[in-house]
Amino acid sequence: HEKHHGSVLEDLTIDIGLLRRSKSKLLIHLSGTHGVEGFSGSSIQYSLLDNPQILNRDIDANTASGEEEDLPTLMFVHAVNPYGFANLRRFNENNVDLNRNFLSKDQFHEVMAQDPNHARYVDHMDLINPTESFVTKWDFYFLRVIYCAVIYGLDSLKETLVTGNYHFPNSMFFGGVELQPSYVKLNNFLAAHFDIPNMKEVGIIDVHTGLGPSGFDSLTNEGMTRDEAVEIFGGDDNQFVDHLIGTHKDDDASGTNGDSEILSGYSKVIGLLCHGLKEHIFPPSTRIYPIVQEFGTVPGVLIFKASRAENAMYHYDPARRSPRYAQDLRDVFYLKDNAVWKDKVISRGQAIFHQLHAYMSRNHIS
């Protein structure tokens, strides 16, 4: 197979499983948007597909008629970023962060015309993207992070990291200059297999890992009202209603906002997968329920440390990247030796899927 920065560029695939039912309702479950984060989302998908009784447990209790046409068609997308998943990278074969890439052509032109330092990315360039010197000298990572936090503030540094950039192709959190092949293929698949203009309801669950306390899943609402979100995920015995964080964007009158500590700094982020599907694929008449489910792993300072080291090695010393730096990156996003954490991922992943599936299975839209 062809070698790409020392990694194997195989005949990789995005695997899609369909359980066809309603022609106007679709529930999409996605894993691996950020490549190496895909182990958890993949595990949730496997746990659902491996047990038909679990997959269909919502039918009798929650449908108005019990007919198949009332139930949403299920679409499981395994490894949105197959290159990153296969090679333990967060970014794809073009070093693009897919969760900053779902933009229109006009939006790409706009962000490329922006000041590269609009979120202080240039100010923090040396910290975020160490070059050749990283592989031969002491890095003093923690001292450098403390220095930047004192000078600029932790919130400013976090905003820089999560906002990313559209100007430096070898850098971390690079959003690209055009829509990436994974999204082109996903868009083409949707267009070929569904009557997009007549779709009434679409649920989206995009699974990630990293942010938040270990084992705690944060739900990010990318477009629902607070009342709608509580109706779907709320309930007398439901712990998730307190975990519902809201949008990455501006505050709204309903109280669904992005001012949580976990999602602070995301006000300038664009190109998210959930938002891209909502804005660029489905028509305004479609009712969209877009959710990002993020499972906390280790402290953010350790995630950043592993991520920048892996990216530096990928570009400047690829022969040494694997296994050490690649596996270090995997281990901050997937706690493979923690059975309790993995059990929480499966149970909460199933719970969120079933809550959204049950809600969409009711005849509440004429």
Coordinates of C-alpha atoms in Angstrom, one line a residue:
H1 CA 0.0 0.0 0.0
E2 CA 1.1 3.6 -0.6
K3 CA 2.8 5.3 2.3
H4 CA 1.5 8.8 3.3
H5 CA 3.6 10.6 6.0
G6 CA 4.7 7.2 7.1
S7 CA 1.1 6.0 7.5
V8 CA -0.5 3.4 5.3
L9 CA -2.9 4.9 2.7
E10 CA -5.0 1.8 2.1
D11 CA -8.2 1.3 0.2
L12 CA -10.1 2.6 3.1
T13 CA -13.9 2.8 3.3
I14 CA -16.7 4.6 5.1
D15 CA -19.1 1.8 6.1
I16 CA -22.8 2.6 6.1
G17 CA -25.5 0.3 7.4
L18 CA -29.2 1.0 6.6
L19 CA -32.3 -0.3 8.2
R20 CA -35.0 1.0 5.9
R21 CA -38.4 1.9 7.3
S22 CA -40.0 5.3 7.0
K23 CA -39.3 7.3 3.8
S24 CA -39.7 10.6 5.5
K25 CA -37.9 10.0 8.8
L26 CA -34.2 9.3 9.1
L27 CA -32.0 8.8 12.2
I28 CA -28.2 9.0 11.5
H29 CA -25.6 7.8 13.9
L30 CA -22.0 8.7 13.1
S31 CA -18.6 7.6 14.5
G32 CA -15.0 8.5 13.7
T33 CA -15.5 12.1 12.5
H34 CA -12.3 12.8 14.4
G35 CA -10.6 9.5 13.3
V36 CA -8.9 8.2 16.4
E37 CA -12.0 9.1 18.5
G38 CA -14.0 6.5 16.6
F39 CA -13.5 3.6 19.0
S40 CA -16.3 4.7 21.3
G41 CA -18.9 5.6 18.6
S42 CA -18.1 2.3 16.8
S43 CA -18.6 0.4 20.0
I44 CA -22.0 2.0 20.5
Q45 CA -23.0 1.1 16.9
Y46 CA -21.8 -2.5 17.3
S47 CA -23.8 -2.9 20.6
L48 CA -27.0 -1.7 18.8
L49 CA -26.6 -3.7 15.6
D50 CA -25.5 -6.8 17.5
N51 CA -28.8 -7.1 19.3
P52 CA -32.0 -6.6 17.3
Q53 CA -34.1 -6.7 20.5
I54 CA -32.2 -3.7 21.8
L55 CA -32.4 -1.9 18.5
N56 CA -36.2 -2.3 18.3
R57 CA -37.1 -2.1 21.9
D58 CA -38.8 1.3 21.4
I59 CA -41.3 0.2 18.8
D60 CA -44.3 -1.1 20.7
A61 CA -44.3 1.4 23.5
N62 CA -43.7 4.5 21.5
T63 CA -45.3 4.3 18.0
A64 CA -48.9 5.3 17.4
S65 CA -49.7 2.4 15.1
G66 CA -46.8 0.0 15.4
E67 CA -46.3 0.1 11.6
E68 CA -42.9 0.1 10.1
E69 CA -43.6 3.3 8.1
D70 CA -43.9 5.2 11.4
L71 CA -40.4 4.3 12.5
P72 CA -37.4 6.3 11.3
T73 CA -35.0 4.6 8.9
L74 CA -31.7 4.0 10.7
M75 CA -28.4 4.9 9.1
F76 CA -25.2 4.0 10.9
V77 CA -22.1 5.7 9.5
H78 CA -18.9 4.0 10.7
A79 CA -15.6 5.9 10.4
V80 CA -16.5 9.2 8.8
N81 CA -12.7 9.8 8.8
P82 CA -11.4 6.3 7.9
Y83 CA -7.8 7.4 7.4
G84 CA -7.6 9.0 10.8
F85 CA -9.3 6.0 12.4
A86 CA -7.0 3.4 10.7
N87 CA -3.8 5.4 11.4
L88 CA -4.7 6.8 14.9
R89 CA -4.9 10.4 13.8
R90 CA -7.5 13.0 14.6
F91 CA -7.2 14.6 11.2
N92 CA -7.7 13.1 7.7
E93 CA -5.3 12.2 4.9
N94 CA -5.0 15.9 4.0
N95 CA -4.4 16.9 7.6
V96 CA -7.9 18.4 7.7
D97 CA -10.1 18.5 10.8
L98 CA -13.4 17.3 9.4
N99 CA -15.4 18.9 12.2
R100 CA -14.3 22.3 10.9
N101 CA -14.7 21.5 7.2
F102 CA -18.4 21.2 6.5
L103 CA -18.7 24.6 4.7
S104 CA -20.1 25.9 1.4
K105 CA -17.8 27.3 -1.3
D106 CA -18.7 30.8 -0.3
Q107 CA -17.9 30.1 3.4
F108 CA -14.5 28.7 2.4
H109 CA -13.8 31.9 0.5
E110 CA -14.8 34.0 3.5
V111 CA -12.7 32.2 6.1
M112 CA -9.7 32.1 3.8
A113 CA -10.0 35.9 3.4
Q114 CA -10.1 36.4 7.2
D115 CA -7.1 37.5 9.3
P116 CA -5.3 34.3 10.2
N117 CA -4.9 35.7 13.7
H118 CA -8.5 36.5 14.3
A119 CA -8.6 33.9 17.1
R120 CA -4.9 34.5 18.1
Y121 CA -3.8 31.3 16.2
V122 CA -0.7 33.1 14.9
D123 CA 0.2 34.3 18.4
H124 CA 0.1 30.7 19.7
M125 CA 1.6 29.1 16.6
D126 CA 4.9 28.0 18.2
L127 CA 3.0 26.4 21.1
I128 CA 0.4 24.7 19.0
N129 CA 2.7 23.5 16.2
P130 CA 6.2 22.7 17.2
T131 CA 8.4 21.9 14.2
E132 CA 11.6 20.0 13.7
S133 CA 13.1 21.2 17.0
F134 CA 10.4 19.2 18.8
V135 CA 12.0 15.9 17.8
T136 CA 15.5 16.7 19.0
K137 CA 15.1 19.1 22.0
W138 CA 13.3 19.3 25.3
D139 CA 9.9 20.9 24.7
F140 CA 9.1 22.3 28.2
Y141 CA 5.4 21.8 27.3
F142 CA 3.8 22.5 30.7
L143 CA 5.9 25.6 31.3
R144 CA 4.9 27.0 27.9
V145 CA 1.3 26.3 28.5
I146 CA 1.5 28.1 31.9
Y147 CA 3.2 31.1 30.3
C148 CA 0.5 31.4 27.5
A149 CA -2.2 31.0 30.1
V150 CA -0.8 33.8 32.2
I151 CA -0.2 36.1 29.3
Y152 CA -3.4 35.5 27.3
G153 CA -5.7 33.6 29.7
L154 CA -6.9 30.0 29.6
D155 CA -10.2 31.0 27.9
S156 CA -8.3 32.7 25.1
L157 CA -6.0 29.8 24.6
K158 CA -8.9 27.4 24.5
E159 CA -10.7 29.6 22.0
T160 CA -7.6 29.5 19.7
L161 CA -7.3 25.8 19.9
V162 CA -11.0 24.9 19.2
T163 CA -11.5 27.6 16.5
G164 CA -8.6 26.3 14.4
N165 CA -7.6 27.9 11.2
Y166 CA -7.9 27.8 7.4
H167 CA -4.5 29.1 6.4
F168 CA -1.8 26.6 7.6
P169 CA -2.1 23.1 6.0
N170 CA 0.4 21.4 8.3
S171 CA -1.1 22.8 11.5
M172 CA -3.4 21.4 14.1
F173 CA -7.1 22.1 13.7
F174 CA -6.7 23.0 10.0
G175 CA -10.2 23.3 8.4
G176 CA -9.1 22.9 4.8
V177 CA -9.8 25.0 1.7
E178 CA -12.5 22.8 0.2
L179 CA -15.0 20.1 1.2
Q180 CA -13.2 16.9 1.9
P181 CA -13.8 13.5 0.2
S182 CA -15.5 12.0 3.2
Y183 CA -18.2 14.7 3.1
V184 CA -18.5 14.5 -0.7
K185 CA -19.1 10.8 -0.4
L186 CA -21.6 11.1 2.5
N187 CA -23.5 13.8 0.7
N188 CA -23.7 11.8 -2.5
F189 CA -24.9 8.7 -0.6
L190 CA -27.7 10.7 1.0
A191 CA -28.7 12.2 -2.3
A192 CA -28.7 8.7 -4.0
H193 CA -30.6 6.8 -1.3
F194 CA -33.2 9.3 0.1
D195 CA -35.8 11.8 -1.1
I196 CA -34.1 14.7 0.5
P197 CA -36.6 17.4 -0.4
N198 CA -39.5 15.5 1.1
M199 CA -37.7 14.4 4.3
K200 CA -39.8 15.5 7.3
E201 CA -37.6 14.5 10.3
V202 CA -33.9 13.8 10.6
G203 CA -32.1 12.9 13.8
I204 CA -28.3 13.1 14.0
I205 CA -26.0 11.8 16.7
D206 CA -22.3 12.4 16.2
V207 CA -20.2 10.7 18.8
H208 CA -16.9 12.2 20.1
T209 CA -14.5 11.7 23.0
G210 CA -12.2 14.0 24.9
L211 CA -14.0 17.0 26.5
G212 CA -15.4 16.9 30.0
P213 CA -15.0 14.7 33.1
S214 CA -14.0 11.1 32.5
G215 CA -17.1 9.0 31.7
F216 CA -19.4 11.9 31.6
D217 CA -21.2 12.5 28.3
S218 CA -22.0 16.1 27.3
L219 CA -24.8 16.6 24.8
T220 CA -24.4 19.6 22.4
N221 CA -27.6 20.7 20.8
E222 CA -27.0 22.1 17.3
G223 CA -30.4 23.4 16.5
M224 CA -33.3 22.3 18.8
T225 CA -35.2 24.5 21.2
R226 CA -34.7 23.8 24.9
D227 CA -38.2 22.6 25.3
E228 CA -37.8 20.2 22.4
A229 CA -34.5 18.9 23.7
V230 CA -36.0 18.3 27.2
E231 CA -39.0 16.5 25.7
I232 CA -36.7 14.1 23.9
F233 CA -34.1 13.5 26.5
G234 CA -35.9 14.5 29.7
G235 CA -38.0 12.4 32.1
D236 CA -38.5 11.7 35.7
D237 CA -35.6 9.2 36.0
N238 CA -33.4 10.7 33.3
Q239 CA -30.0 11.9 34.3
F240 CA -29.2 13.4 30.9
V241 CA -31.4 16.5 31.1
D242 CA -28.8 18.1 33.3
H243 CA -26.0 17.2 30.8
L244 CA -27.8 19.0 28.0
I245 CA -25.5 21.9 27.2
G246 CA -26.9 23.6 24.1
T247 CA -25.4 25.1 21.0
H248 CA -21.9 26.2 20.3
K249 CA -23.2 29.5 19.1
D250 CA -24.8 32.5 20.7
D251 CA -27.2 32.4 23.6
D252 CA -30.9 32.2 22.8
A253 CA -34.0 33.2 24.6
S254 CA -34.9 29.6 25.5
G255 CA -31.8 29.2 27.7
T256 CA -30.1 26.7 25.3
N257 CA -26.7 28.3 25.2
G258 CA -23.0 27.6 24.9
D259 CA -21.8 29.2 28.1
S260 CA -21.0 25.9 29.8
E261 CA -17.4 25.5 31.0
I262 CA -17.0 22.4 28.9
L263 CA -18.0 24.2 25.7
S264 CA -16.6 27.7 26.4
G265 CA -14.6 29.2 23.6
Y266 CA -16.6 27.7 20.8
S267 CA -18.3 31.0 19.6
K268 CA -16.1 31.2 16.5
V269 CA -16.2 27.6 15.5
I270 CA -17.7 26.8 12.1
G271 CA -17.8 23.8 9.8
L272 CA -19.2 21.3 12.3
L273 CA -20.6 18.0 10.8
C274 CA -24.0 18.3 12.5
H275 CA -24.4 21.9 11.5
G276 CA -23.3 21.2 8.0
L277 CA -25.9 18.5 7.4
K278 CA -28.6 20.8 8.9
E279 CA -27.6 23.8 6.8
H280 CA -26.3 22.4 3.5
I281 CA -28.0 19.1 2.9
F282 CA -31.6 19.1 4.3
P283 CA -34.1 21.7 3.3
P284 CA -35.5 24.3 5.9
S285 CA -38.8 22.4 5.9
T286 CA -37.1 19.3 7.5
R287 CA -37.2 19.2 11.3
I288 CA -33.7 18.4 12.4
Y289 CA -32.6 17.0 15.8
P290 CA -28.8 17.3 15.8
I291 CA -26.8 16.1 18.8
V292 CA -23.1 15.8 19.5
Q293 CA -22.5 13.3 22.2
E294 CA -19.0 13.8 23.8
F295 CA -17.5 11.4 26.4
G296 CA -14.9 12.9 28.7
T297 CA -11.6 11.1 28.9
V298 CA -8.6 12.8 30.5
P299 CA -7.8 16.5 31.3
G300 CA -7.6 18.8 28.3
V301 CA -4.0 19.7 29.0
L302 CA -3.0 16.1 28.4
I303 CA -5.2 15.8 25.3
F304 CA -3.4 18.9 23.9
K305 CA 0.0 17.5 24.8
A306 CA -0.6 14.2 23.0
S307 CA -2.2 15.9 20.0
R308 CA 0.5 18.4 19.3
A309 CA 3.3 15.8 19.7
E310 CA 1.6 13.4 17.3
N311 CA 1.0 16.2 14.7
A312 CA 4.7 17.3 15.0
M313 CA 5.9 13.7 14.5
Y314 CA 3.5 13.1 11.6
H315 CA 4.9 16.0 9.6
Y316 CA 8.6 16.1 10.7
D317 CA 9.6 12.6 11.8
P318 CA 6.9 10.2 10.5
A319 CA 9.1 7.1 11.0
R320 CA 9.0 7.8 14.8
R321 CA 5.3 8.7 15.0
S322 CA 4.1 5.1 15.3
P323 CA 3.7 3.3 17.6
R324 CA 4.6 5.6 20.5
Y325 CA 3.0 9.0 19.5
A326 CA 0.1 7.5 17.6
Q327 CA -0.8 5.2 20.6
D328 CA -0.4 8.1 23.0
L329 CA -3.0 10.0 21.0
R330 CA -5.3 7.0 21.0
D331 CA -5.0 6.6 24.7
V332 CA -6.2 10.2 25.6
F333 CA -9.3 9.7 23.5
Y334 CA -10.1 6.1 24.3
L335 CA -9.6 4.6 27.7
K336 CA -9.1 1.1 26.5
D337 CA -8.1 -0.4 29.8
N338 CA -10.9 1.2 31.9
A339 CA -13.8 -1.2 31.9
V340 CA -16.0 1.1 33.9
W341 CA -15.5 4.0 31.4
K342 CA -16.2 1.7 28.4
D343 CA -19.4 0.4 30.1
K344 CA -20.6 4.0 30.6
V345 CA -19.9 4.7 26.9
I346 CA -22.1 1.8 25.8
S347 CA -24.9 2.4 28.2
R348 CA -25.2 6.1 27.7
G349 CA -24.6 5.8 24.0
Q350 CA -27.5 3.4 23.8
A351 CA -29.7 5.6 26.0
I352 CA -29.3 8.7 23.9
F353 CA -30.0 6.7 20.7
H354 CA -33.1 5.1 22.2
Q355 CA -34.5 8.4 23.5
L356 CA -34.1 10.1 20.1
H357 CA -35.4 7.0 18.3
A358 CA -38.5 6.7 20.5
Y359 CA -39.3 10.4 20.0
M360 CA -39.0 10.1 16.2
S361 CA -41.1 6.9 16.2
R362 CA -44.2 8.8 17.4
N363 CA -46.6 10.4 15.0
H364 CA -46.1 14.0 16.2
I365 CA -45.6 15.6 12.7
S366 CA -48.4 15.7 10.2

